Amino acid sequence: MHHKTIAVAKGDGIGPEIMDAVLSILNAAGVPLEYHVIEMGKSWYEKGFSSGMTEEAKATIEELGILLKGPMETPKGKGMKSINVTARKMWSTYANHRVFKTLNGVDTVFSRAGIPIDITLIRENIEDTYGGIEHMLTNDVALCRRFITRPGSLQAHRYTFEMARKKGAKKVTCGHKANIMKLTDGLFLECFYEVAKDYPEIQANDIIVDDLAMKLVVRPNDFEVIVLTNLQGDILSDLCAGLVGGLGFAPSANIGDNISIFEAVHGSAPDIAGKNIANPTALLISSCMMLRFLSLEAYANGIENALHATLMQGYHTSDFGSDPAKKLNTTEFAAAVVKNLDLTALKNAPREVAATTVRSTAEIIPNHMMVSAPPATAEVNGVDFFVECTESPSALAARFDSVIPSEMELIMISNRGTQVYPHGSVLTECINQYRVRVERKAGVPSVSSDQIFALGAAVATQVKICSMEWLMSYNGQRSYSLAQGQ
Ligand code: NAP
């Protein structure tokens, strides 16, 4: 009998404890999988592997296509990049599918009020500030670039609607901040409604993310499937985890076309690591998502039934529950789930992974370029210079006016996004980095890159340039934001 092999990374902190607990349950249920445990995690980064995994581990995951993953640690404010984010991005797992569902036996404010929760959240998984592209523009100014792309947004939305259709969902809601970030969140929202047109049976609506956060707490039943950009999705996922009892109950799947990674929403919880007290439920439900993905539905159902029975019996780990007589450690909790497995029901479950779920390596296009239809017109209107300067806005304007050629003009100067020249308030506090916008004059055709570089060379004689951004018009539409107050 052929069993599919999947890659397993136990992770850091509580990772090995909860992974061992989950594998013990999968093995007891007779799940027809084999596990290739790979070298991946913080310790491998510290041994010099910059992606947090050995070359052999990377090759194994790329060959097997499925990774069941424990949480991995990332230091705050300094040090290594997140191994979790590297893995999601490197293998293009564009949709982070997270499920937040009331579990009988887990006491929450909502369960006590008789309000069942069943929310599926899709978090775009590659883009946004998670590009992690950050620079100190001056000693005082840190910049993070936030990329939202049309192909990336379309991928996440397409997955969301396909999933919603399969699930029989009636409504999909897009959360966003397009009232403020008109181009980035605006593009995400535009793509949402573009994809929604192909799913007329599903009601599509949108909501500003801060309002969404409030409504999720006040009226969680208003939401069925939610799709969000990466950071907003990350934050609201933890909010949703809170609705169903905490991070111990929030599973996730990172879905890509070639590789999919199944892991709990929570992290390595270093405060409780090594104590064998962590709750393995989130990783266990993530493993059930993986079994369903592999068409091993019967095992997923059997294991979830056993988990539900265990919770209903009142057994709990230390992060939830109130009966001290039924408080179990991680290993004991897994054993209680195993005890509730109905092995007779599982006996007739399929013993092989359905061929349709195994991806074909023949289809892989190296560094596949995702590009949408080109615009009818693309013109350069000018350039934004980001410069380091402690002079007043009008002194800076005079420096620019001395070098700007006759076909171009200084449009405005802003500081931290607020216009300070030619209009503005003397009460606007400034930092040592301005944006100076220079555009072609009315009637002058599109500016060339040569003209912009020549202007840059002239500006550099006056002030230190930190960075430059081309000002584009696509299809005759200004494709850059105005300054606050412009
Ligand atoms: P966290 O690891 O999710 O833990 C936050 C708190 O939630 C813990 O202190 C613990 O609370 C509780 N908790 C989480 N998982 C639990 C479980 N299975 N059982 C019981 N309680 C659990 O978040 P963090 O402390 O912000 O992050 C720690 C590290 O994990 C960081 O390095 C972060 O970068 C990383 N991280 C990794 C992933 C990932 O691998 N996908 C995801 C998120 C964070 P108590 O204080 O009540 O014990």
Coordinates of C-alpha atoms and ligand atoms in Angstrom, one line a residue:
M1 CA 0.0 0.0 0.0
H2 CA 1.4 3.4 -1.0
H3 CA 1.2 6.1 1.7
K4 CA 1.8 9.7 0.8
T5 CA 4.7 11.3 2.6
I6 CA 4.4 14.8 3.9
A7 CA 7.1 17.1 5.4
V8 CA 6.8 17.9 9.1
A9 CA 8.7 20.8 10.8
K10 CA 8.2 20.6 14.6
G11 CA 9.1 24.3 15.1
D12 CA 10.3 26.2 18.1
G13 CA 9.0 26.9 21.6
I14 CA 5.9 24.8 22.2
G15 CA 6.1 23.5 18.6
P16 CA 7.7 20.1 19.3
E17 CA 5.3 19.4 22.2
I18 CA 2.2 20.1 20.3
M19 CA 3.5 18.4 17.1
D20 CA 4.3 15.2 19.0
A21 CA 0.8 15.3 20.5
V22 CA -0.8 15.8 17.1
L23 CA 1.2 13.1 15.4
S24 CA 0.3 10.7 18.1
I25 CA -3.4 11.3 17.4
L26 CA -2.9 11.0 13.6
N27 CA -1.0 7.7 14.1
A28 CA -3.6 6.3 16.5
A29 CA -6.3 7.1 13.9
G30 CA -4.4 5.1 11.3
V31 CA -4.0 8.1 9.0
P32 CA -2.3 6.8 5.8
L33 CA 0.5 9.3 5.8
E34 CA 4.2 9.1 6.4
Y35 CA 6.1 11.9 8.0
H36 CA 9.5 13.2 6.9
V37 CA 10.7 15.4 9.8
I38 CA 12.8 18.2 8.3
E39 CA 15.4 20.6 9.7
M40 CA 13.7 24.0 9.9
G41 CA 13.4 26.6 12.7
K42 CA 15.3 29.2 14.6
S43 CA 18.2 26.9 15.5
W44 CA 18.9 26.3 11.8
Y45 CA 18.9 30.0 11.1
E46 CA 21.4 30.3 13.9
K47 CA 23.5 27.6 12.3
G48 CA 23.8 29.9 9.2
F49 CA 20.9 28.9 7.0
S50 CA 19.4 32.3 6.2
S51 CA 15.9 30.9 5.3
G52 CA 15.8 29.0 8.6
M53 CA 16.0 25.6 6.8
T54 CA 18.7 23.4 5.4
E55 CA 18.9 22.9 1.6
E56 CA 17.8 19.4 2.1
A57 CA 14.7 20.5 4.0
K58 CA 13.8 23.0 1.3
A59 CA 14.2 20.3 -1.4
T60 CA 12.1 17.9 0.6
I61 CA 9.2 20.4 1.0
E62 CA 9.4 21.2 -2.7
E63 CA 9.3 17.6 -3.6
L64 CA 6.5 16.6 -1.2
G65 CA 4.3 19.7 -1.6
I66 CA 2.7 19.5 1.9
L67 CA 4.2 20.8 5.1
L68 CA 2.7 20.3 8.5
K69 CA 4.4 23.0 10.5
G70 CA 4.9 24.0 14.1
P71 CA 5.3 27.6 15.1
M72 CA 8.7 29.3 14.6
E73 CA 10.2 32.1 16.6
T74 CA 11.1 35.6 15.2
P75 CA 12.9 38.2 17.3
K76 CA 11.3 41.6 17.7
G77 CA 12.8 44.8 16.3
K78 CA 16.1 43.2 15.2
G79 CA 17.7 40.0 14.0
M80 CA 16.6 37.4 11.6
K81 CA 13.6 37.6 9.2
S82 CA 10.6 35.5 10.0
I83 CA 11.0 31.9 8.8
N84 CA 7.3 31.6 8.7
V85 CA 6.9 34.5 6.4
T86 CA 9.9 33.4 4.2
A87 CA 8.3 30.0 3.8
R88 CA 4.9 31.4 2.9
K89 CA 6.3 33.9 0.4
M90 CA 9.1 31.7 -1.1
W91 CA 6.5 29.1 -2.1
S92 CA 3.7 31.5 -3.1
T93 CA 1.1 30.2 -0.6
Y94 CA -1.1 33.2 -1.5
A95 CA -4.1 32.4 0.6
N96 CA -4.0 32.0 4.4
H97 CA -7.2 30.2 5.2
R98 CA -8.2 30.5 8.8
V99 CA -11.3 29.0 10.5
F100 CA -12.8 30.3 13.7
K101 CA -15.6 28.0 15.0
T102 CA -17.3 27.6 18.3
L103 CA -16.3 24.3 19.9
N104 CA -18.7 22.7 22.3
G105 CA -17.0 22.4 25.7
V106 CA -15.0 25.6 25.2
D107 CA -16.5 28.2 27.4
T108 CA -16.5 31.7 25.9
V109 CA -18.5 34.9 26.3
F110 CA -20.4 34.0 23.1
S111 CA -21.0 30.3 24.0
R112 CA -22.5 31.4 27.3
A113 CA -24.8 33.8 25.5
G114 CA -25.8 31.0 23.0
I115 CA -24.2 32.7 20.0
P116 CA -22.4 30.2 17.8
I117 CA -19.4 31.6 15.8
D118 CA -18.5 30.2 12.4
I119 CA -16.2 32.6 10.6
T120 CA -13.7 31.8 7.8
L121 CA -11.0 34.4 7.3
I122 CA -8.8 34.5 4.2
R123 CA -5.7 36.6 4.7
E124 CA -3.7 37.6 1.6
N125 CA -0.4 35.9 2.4
I126 CA 2.4 37.3 0.3
E127 CA 2.2 41.1 0.0
D128 CA 1.4 44.2 2.0
T129 CA 4.0 45.3 4.6
Y130 CA 5.0 41.6 4.9
G131 CA 7.3 42.3 1.9
G132 CA 9.4 43.5 4.9
I133 CA 11.1 46.1 2.6
E134 CA 12.2 48.7 5.1
H135 CA 14.8 51.5 5.1
M136 CA 15.9 54.2 7.4
L137 CA 15.6 57.2 5.1
T138 CA 17.3 59.5 7.6
N139 CA 18.4 58.8 11.1
D140 CA 14.9 59.8 12.2
V141 CA 12.8 58.3 9.5
A142 CA 11.9 54.6 9.0
L143 CA 10.1 53.7 5.8
C144 CA 8.2 50.4 5.1
R145 CA 7.0 49.8 1.6
R146 CA 3.6 48.4 1.3
F147 CA 3.0 46.5 -2.0
I148 CA -0.5 45.5 -3.0
T149 CA -0.6 44.1 -6.5
R150 CA -3.4 43.3 -8.9
P151 CA -2.3 39.7 -9.7
G152 CA -1.7 39.0 -6.0
S153 CA -5.1 40.4 -4.9
L154 CA -6.9 38.5 -7.7
Q155 CA -5.3 35.3 -6.5
A156 CA -6.4 35.7 -2.9
H157 CA -9.9 36.8 -3.9
R158 CA -10.3 33.9 -6.4
Y159 CA -9.3 31.4 -3.7
T160 CA -11.8 33.1 -1.3
F161 CA -14.8 32.9 -3.7
E162 CA -13.9 29.3 -4.8
M163 CA -13.7 28.2 -1.2
A164 CA -16.9 30.1 -0.4
R165 CA -18.7 28.3 -3.2
K166 CA -17.5 24.9 -2.1
K167 CA -18.5 25.7 1.4
G168 CA -21.9 26.9 0.3
A169 CA -21.3 30.3 1.9
K170 CA -23.9 32.9 1.1
K171 CA -21.8 36.0 1.8
V172 CA -18.2 37.1 1.4
T173 CA -17.0 40.4 3.0
C174 CA -13.9 42.3 2.0
G175 CA -12.3 44.3 4.9
H176 CA -10.1 47.2 3.9
K177 CA -9.0 50.8 4.6
A178 CA -9.6 52.1 1.0
N179 CA -10.9 55.4 2.4
I180 CA -7.4 56.2 3.5
M181 CA -5.1 54.1 1.4
K182 CA -6.9 54.8 -1.8
L183 CA -4.4 53.2 -4.2
T184 CA -3.3 50.1 -2.2
D185 CA -6.4 49.1 -0.4
G186 CA -8.3 50.6 -3.3
L187 CA -6.7 48.1 -5.7
F188 CA -7.4 45.2 -3.3
L189 CA -11.1 46.3 -3.1
E190 CA -11.4 46.8 -6.9
C191 CA -10.0 43.3 -7.5
F192 CA -12.5 41.9 -4.9
Y193 CA -15.5 43.2 -6.9
E194 CA -13.9 42.1 -10.2
V195 CA -13.7 38.5 -9.0
A196 CA -17.1 38.7 -7.2
K197 CA -18.8 39.1 -10.6
D198 CA -18.0 35.5 -11.4
Y199 CA -19.9 34.3 -8.3
P200 CA -23.4 35.8 -8.7
E201 CA -24.9 33.4 -6.2
I202 CA -22.7 34.8 -3.4
Q203 CA -23.4 38.2 -1.9
A204 CA -20.3 40.3 -1.9
N205 CA -19.9 43.4 0.3
D206 CA -17.2 45.4 1.9
I207 CA -16.5 47.1 5.2
I208 CA -13.8 49.5 6.5
V209 CA -11.5 47.4 8.7
D210 CA -11.9 49.4 11.9
D211 CA -15.7 49.0 11.7
L212 CA -15.2 45.3 10.9
A213 CA -13.2 44.9 14.1
M214 CA -16.0 46.5 16.2
K215 CA -18.8 44.5 14.4
L216 CA -16.9 41.2 14.8
V217 CA -17.1 41.7 18.6
V218 CA -20.6 43.1 18.7
R219 CA -22.3 41.0 15.9
P220 CA -20.0 38.2 14.8
N221 CA -22.9 36.3 13.2
D222 CA -23.1 39.0 10.5
F223 CA -19.9 37.5 9.0
E224 CA -19.4 34.3 7.2
V225 CA -16.3 34.6 5.0
I226 CA -14.0 37.6 5.3
V227 CA -11.0 38.4 3.0
L228 CA -8.4 40.9 4.1
T229 CA -4.9 42.2 3.2
N230 CA -2.0 40.6 5.0
L231 CA -1.5 42.7 8.1
Q232 CA -5.2 43.5 8.7
G233 CA -5.9 39.8 8.3
D234 CA -3.2 38.9 10.8
I235 CA -4.6 41.3 13.4
L236 CA -8.2 40.4 12.9
S237 CA -7.4 36.7 13.0
D238 CA -6.3 37.0 16.6
L239 CA -9.4 38.9 17.3
C240 CA -11.5 36.1 15.8
A241 CA -9.4 33.5 17.8
G242 CA -10.5 35.5 20.9
L243 CA -14.2 35.0 19.9
V244 CA -13.8 31.2 20.0
G245 CA -11.8 30.8 23.2
G246 CA -8.3 31.9 22.3
L247 CA -5.3 31.1 20.1
G248 CA -5.4 27.5 21.2
F249 CA -8.4 27.0 18.9
A250 CA -7.4 28.8 15.7
P251 CA -6.2 26.6 12.8
S252 CA -4.8 27.7 9.4
A253 CA -3.8 26.5 6.0
N254 CA -1.4 28.5 3.7
I255 CA -2.6 27.5 0.3
G256 CA -0.5 27.8 -2.9
D257 CA -0.6 26.2 -6.3
N258 CA 2.4 24.0 -5.6
I259 CA 3.0 23.9 -1.9
S260 CA 0.6 24.2 1.0
I261 CA 1.5 24.7 4.6
F262 CA -0.7 23.7 7.5
E263 CA -0.1 25.3 10.9
A264 CA -1.8 26.8 14.0
V265 CA -2.4 30.6 13.9
H266 CA -0.5 31.0 17.2
G267 CA 3.2 31.4 17.6
S268 CA 5.8 29.5 19.6
A269 CA 4.5 30.9 23.0
P270 CA 8.0 30.9 24.6
D271 CA 6.4 31.7 28.0
I272 CA 5.0 28.2 28.3
A273 CA 7.5 26.3 26.1
G274 CA 9.0 23.1 27.6
K275 CA 6.3 22.7 30.2
N276 CA 4.1 20.2 28.3
I277 CA 1.1 22.4 29.0
A278 CA 0.4 24.0 25.6
N279 CA -3.0 23.3 23.9
P280 CA -2.4 21.1 20.8
T281 CA -6.0 21.8 19.5
A282 CA -5.2 24.5 16.9
L283 CA -2.5 22.4 15.3
L284 CA -4.7 19.3 15.5
I285 CA -7.5 21.1 13.6
S286 CA -4.9 22.5 11.2
S287 CA -3.9 18.9 10.5
C288 CA -7.5 18.0 9.9
M289 CA -7.6 20.9 7.3
M290 CA -4.6 19.2 5.7
L291 CA -6.3 15.8 5.7
R292 CA -9.4 17.3 4.0
F293 CA -7.0 19.0 1.5
L294 CA -5.6 15.5 0.8
S295 CA -9.1 14.1 0.4
L296 CA -8.7 12.1 3.6
E297 CA -12.0 13.5 4.8
A298 CA -13.0 10.4 6.9
Y299 CA -9.9 10.7 9.1
A300 CA -10.4 14.5 9.5
N301 CA -14.0 13.8 10.6
G302 CA -13.0 11.0 12.9
I303 CA -10.3 13.0 14.6
E304 CA -12.5 16.1 15.0
N305 CA -15.3 13.9 16.4
A306 CA -12.9 12.6 19.0
L307 CA -11.6 16.1 19.8
H308 CA -15.2 17.3 20.2
A309 CA -16.0 14.4 22.5
T310 CA -12.9 15.2 24.6
L311 CA -13.9 18.8 25.0
M312 CA -17.5 17.9 25.8
Q313 CA -16.2 15.6 28.5
G314 CA -14.7 18.7 30.1
Y315 CA -11.1 17.9 29.5
H316 CA -8.9 20.9 29.0
T317 CA -5.4 22.2 29.0
S318 CA -4.4 25.1 31.2
D319 CA -5.3 27.9 28.8
F320 CA -9.1 27.1 29.1
G321 CA -11.7 25.3 31.1
S322 CA -12.3 25.5 34.8
D323 CA -12.5 22.0 36.2
P324 CA -9.2 21.4 38.1
A325 CA -10.0 17.6 38.1
K326 CA -10.1 17.6 34.3
K327 CA -7.1 19.7 33.6
L328 CA -4.6 17.8 31.5
N329 CA -1.1 18.4 30.1
T330 CA -0.4 18.3 26.4
T331 CA 0.4 14.6 26.3
E332 CA -2.5 13.6 28.5
F333 CA -4.9 15.8 26.3
A334 CA -3.7 14.0 23.2
A335 CA -4.2 10.6 24.9
A336 CA -7.8 11.6 25.9
V337 CA -8.5 12.4 22.2
V338 CA -7.1 9.1 21.2
K339 CA -9.3 7.3 23.7
N340 CA -12.3 8.9 22.0
L341 CA -11.3 7.9 18.5
D342 CA -13.9 5.6 17.0
L343 CA -11.5 3.2 15.3
T344 CA -14.4 1.0 14.1
A345 CA -15.7 3.9 12.0
L346 CA -12.3 4.7 10.7
K347 CA -11.5 1.2 9.7
N348 CA -13.2 1.6 6.3
A349 CA -11.7 5.0 5.6
P350 CA -9.7 5.3 2.4
R351 CA -6.1 4.2 2.7
E352 CA -4.6 6.3 0.0
V353 CA -4.4 10.0 -0.9
A354 CA -6.6 10.7 -3.9
A355 CA -4.4 11.3 -7.0
T356 CA -6.1 14.5 -7.8
T357 CA -4.7 16.2 -4.7
V358 CA -1.1 15.5 -5.6
R359 CA 0.3 18.3 -7.6
S360 CA 2.1 17.7 -10.9
T361 CA 5.7 19.0 -10.9
A362 CA 5.5 19.1 -14.7
E363 CA 3.2 22.1 -14.5
I364 CA 5.7 24.2 -12.6
I365 CA 6.8 27.3 -14.5
P366 CA 10.1 28.7 -13.0
N367 CA 9.5 32.1 -11.4
H368 CA 6.1 32.3 -13.1
M369 CA 5.4 35.9 -14.1
M370 CA 1.9 37.0 -13.2
V371 CA 0.9 40.1 -15.2
S372 CA -2.4 41.6 -16.1
A373 CA -3.4 43.3 -19.4
P374 CA -1.1 46.3 -20.1
P375 CA -2.7 49.8 -19.8
A376 CA -3.8 51.6 -23.0
T377 CA -1.5 54.5 -22.0
A378 CA 1.3 55.0 -19.5
E379 CA 2.8 58.5 -19.0
V380 CA 5.3 59.9 -16.6
N381 CA 4.0 63.2 -15.1
G382 CA 7.0 63.9 -12.9
V383 CA 8.7 62.7 -9.8
D384 CA 8.5 62.8 -6.0
F385 CA 11.9 63.4 -4.4
F386 CA 12.3 62.3 -0.8
V387 CA 15.0 64.5 0.6
E388 CA 16.8 64.9 4.0
C389 CA 16.6 68.6 5.0
T390 CA 16.2 70.6 8.2
E391 CA 15.5 73.9 6.5
S392 CA 12.1 75.5 6.3
P393 CA 9.7 74.4 3.5
S394 CA 10.1 77.7 1.7
A395 CA 14.0 77.5 1.9
L396 CA 13.8 74.0 0.4
A397 CA 11.4 75.2 -2.3
A398 CA 13.9 77.9 -3.3
R399 CA 16.7 75.3 -3.7
F400 CA 14.4 73.3 -6.0
D401 CA 13.3 76.3 -8.0
S402 CA 16.9 77.1 -8.7
V403 CA 17.4 73.8 -10.6
I404 CA 14.0 72.8 -12.0
P405 CA 14.0 73.1 -15.9
S406 CA 11.4 75.4 -17.6
E407 CA 9.2 72.5 -18.8
M408 CA 8.6 71.3 -15.2
E409 CA 7.4 72.9 -11.9
L410 CA 7.4 72.4 -8.2
I411 CA 3.8 71.3 -7.3
M412 CA 4.1 71.0 -3.5
I413 CA 6.2 70.0 -0.6
S414 CA 4.9 67.7 2.2
N415 CA 6.3 66.5 5.5
R416 CA 5.0 63.1 6.8
G417 CA 2.4 63.2 4.1
T418 CA 1.0 66.7 5.0
Q419 CA 1.4 69.6 2.6
V420 CA 3.6 72.3 4.0
Y421 CA 4.3 74.3 0.8
P422 CA 3.0 76.3 -1.0
H423 CA 0.0 76.0 1.4
G424 CA -0.3 74.5 4.8
S425 CA -0.2 75.4 8.5
V426 CA 2.7 76.8 10.5
L427 CA 1.4 74.5 13.2
T428 CA 2.4 71.3 11.2
E429 CA 5.4 69.9 13.0
C430 CA 8.1 68.6 10.7
I431 CA 10.8 66.0 10.7
N432 CA 14.1 66.0 8.8
Q433 CA 12.7 64.5 5.6
Y434 CA 10.5 66.1 3.0
R435 CA 8.8 65.0 -0.1
V436 CA 9.1 67.4 -3.0
R437 CA 6.7 66.9 -5.9
V438 CA 7.9 68.1 -9.4
E439 CA 5.6 67.6 -12.4
R440 CA 5.6 68.6 -16.0
K441 CA 3.8 71.9 -16.9
A442 CA 0.4 71.8 -18.6
G443 CA 0.8 71.0 -22.3
V444 CA 4.2 69.4 -21.9
P445 CA 4.3 65.8 -23.1
S446 CA 5.2 62.8 -20.9
V447 CA 8.6 63.4 -19.1
S448 CA 11.4 61.0 -20.0
S449 CA 13.5 59.0 -17.5
D450 CA 16.5 60.9 -18.8
Q451 CA 14.9 64.2 -17.8
I452 CA 14.2 62.9 -14.4
F453 CA 17.7 61.6 -13.8
A454 CA 19.1 64.9 -15.1
L455 CA 16.8 66.8 -12.6
G456 CA 17.9 64.3 -9.9
A457 CA 21.6 65.1 -10.6
A458 CA 20.8 68.9 -10.3
V459 CA 18.8 68.4 -7.1
A460 CA 21.6 66.4 -5.6
T461 CA 23.8 69.5 -5.8
Q462 CA 21.3 71.2 -3.4
V463 CA 20.1 68.6 -1.0
K464 CA 20.5 64.9 0.0
I465 CA 18.1 62.7 -2.0
C466 CA 16.9 59.7 0.1
S467 CA 14.7 58.1 -2.6
M468 CA 12.7 59.0 -5.7
E469 CA 9.4 57.8 -7.0
W470 CA 8.1 58.3 -10.6
L471 CA 4.7 59.9 -10.9
M472 CA 2.7 57.8 -13.4
S473 CA -0.6 58.2 -15.2
Y474 CA -2.1 54.9 -16.4
N475 CA -5.0 55.1 -18.8
G476 CA -5.1 58.8 -18.4
Q477 CA -5.7 58.5 -14.6
R478 CA -3.3 60.1 -12.0
S479 CA -1.8 57.0 -10.3
Y480 CA -0.3 58.5 -7.2
S481 CA -1.9 59.9 -4.1
L482 CA -2.3 63.6 -3.2
A483 CA -0.7 65.0 -0.1
Q484 CA -3.0 65.7 2.9
G485 CA -4.3 69.2 2.3
Q486 CA -3.2 69.3 -1.4
Ligands
NAP1 P1 2.1 33.4 20.5 O1 3.2 32.5 20.4 O2 0.9 33.1 19.7 O3 1.6 33.4 22.1 C1 0.8 34.4 22.6 C2 0.1 33.8 23.9 O4 -1.0 33.0 23.5 C3 1.0 32.9 24.6 O5 1.9 33.6 25.5 C4 0.0 32.0 25.3 O6 -0.6 32.8 26.4 C5 -1.0 31.8 24.3 N1 -0.9 30.7 23.5 C6 -0.5 30.6 22.2 N2 -0.5 29.4 21.7 C7 -1.0 28.6 22.8 C8 -1.2 27.2 22.9 N3 -1.1 26.4 21.9 N4 -1.6 26.8 24.1 C9 -1.8 27.6 25.1 N5 -1.6 28.9 25.0 C10 -1.2 29.4 23.9 O7 2.4 34.9 20.2 P2 3.7 35.8 20.6 O8 4.1 35.5 22.0 O9 3.4 37.1 20.2 O10 4.8 35.2 19.7 C11 5.8 34.3 20.1 C12 6.7 34.0 18.9 O11 6.0 33.2 18.0 C13 7.3 35.2 18.2 O12 8.7 34.9 17.9 C14 6.5 35.3 17.0 O13 7.2 35.9 15.9 C15 6.2 33.8 16.7 N6 5.0 33.6 15.9 C16 5.1 32.6 15.0 C17 4.0 32.2 14.2 C18 4.1 31.1 13.3 O14 5.0 30.3 13.4 N7 3.2 30.9 12.3 C19 2.8 32.9 14.4 C20 2.7 33.9 15.3 C21 3.9 34.3 16.1 P3 -0.4 32.8 27.9 O15 0.4 34.0 28.2 O16 -1.8 32.9 28.4 O17 0.3 31.5 28.3

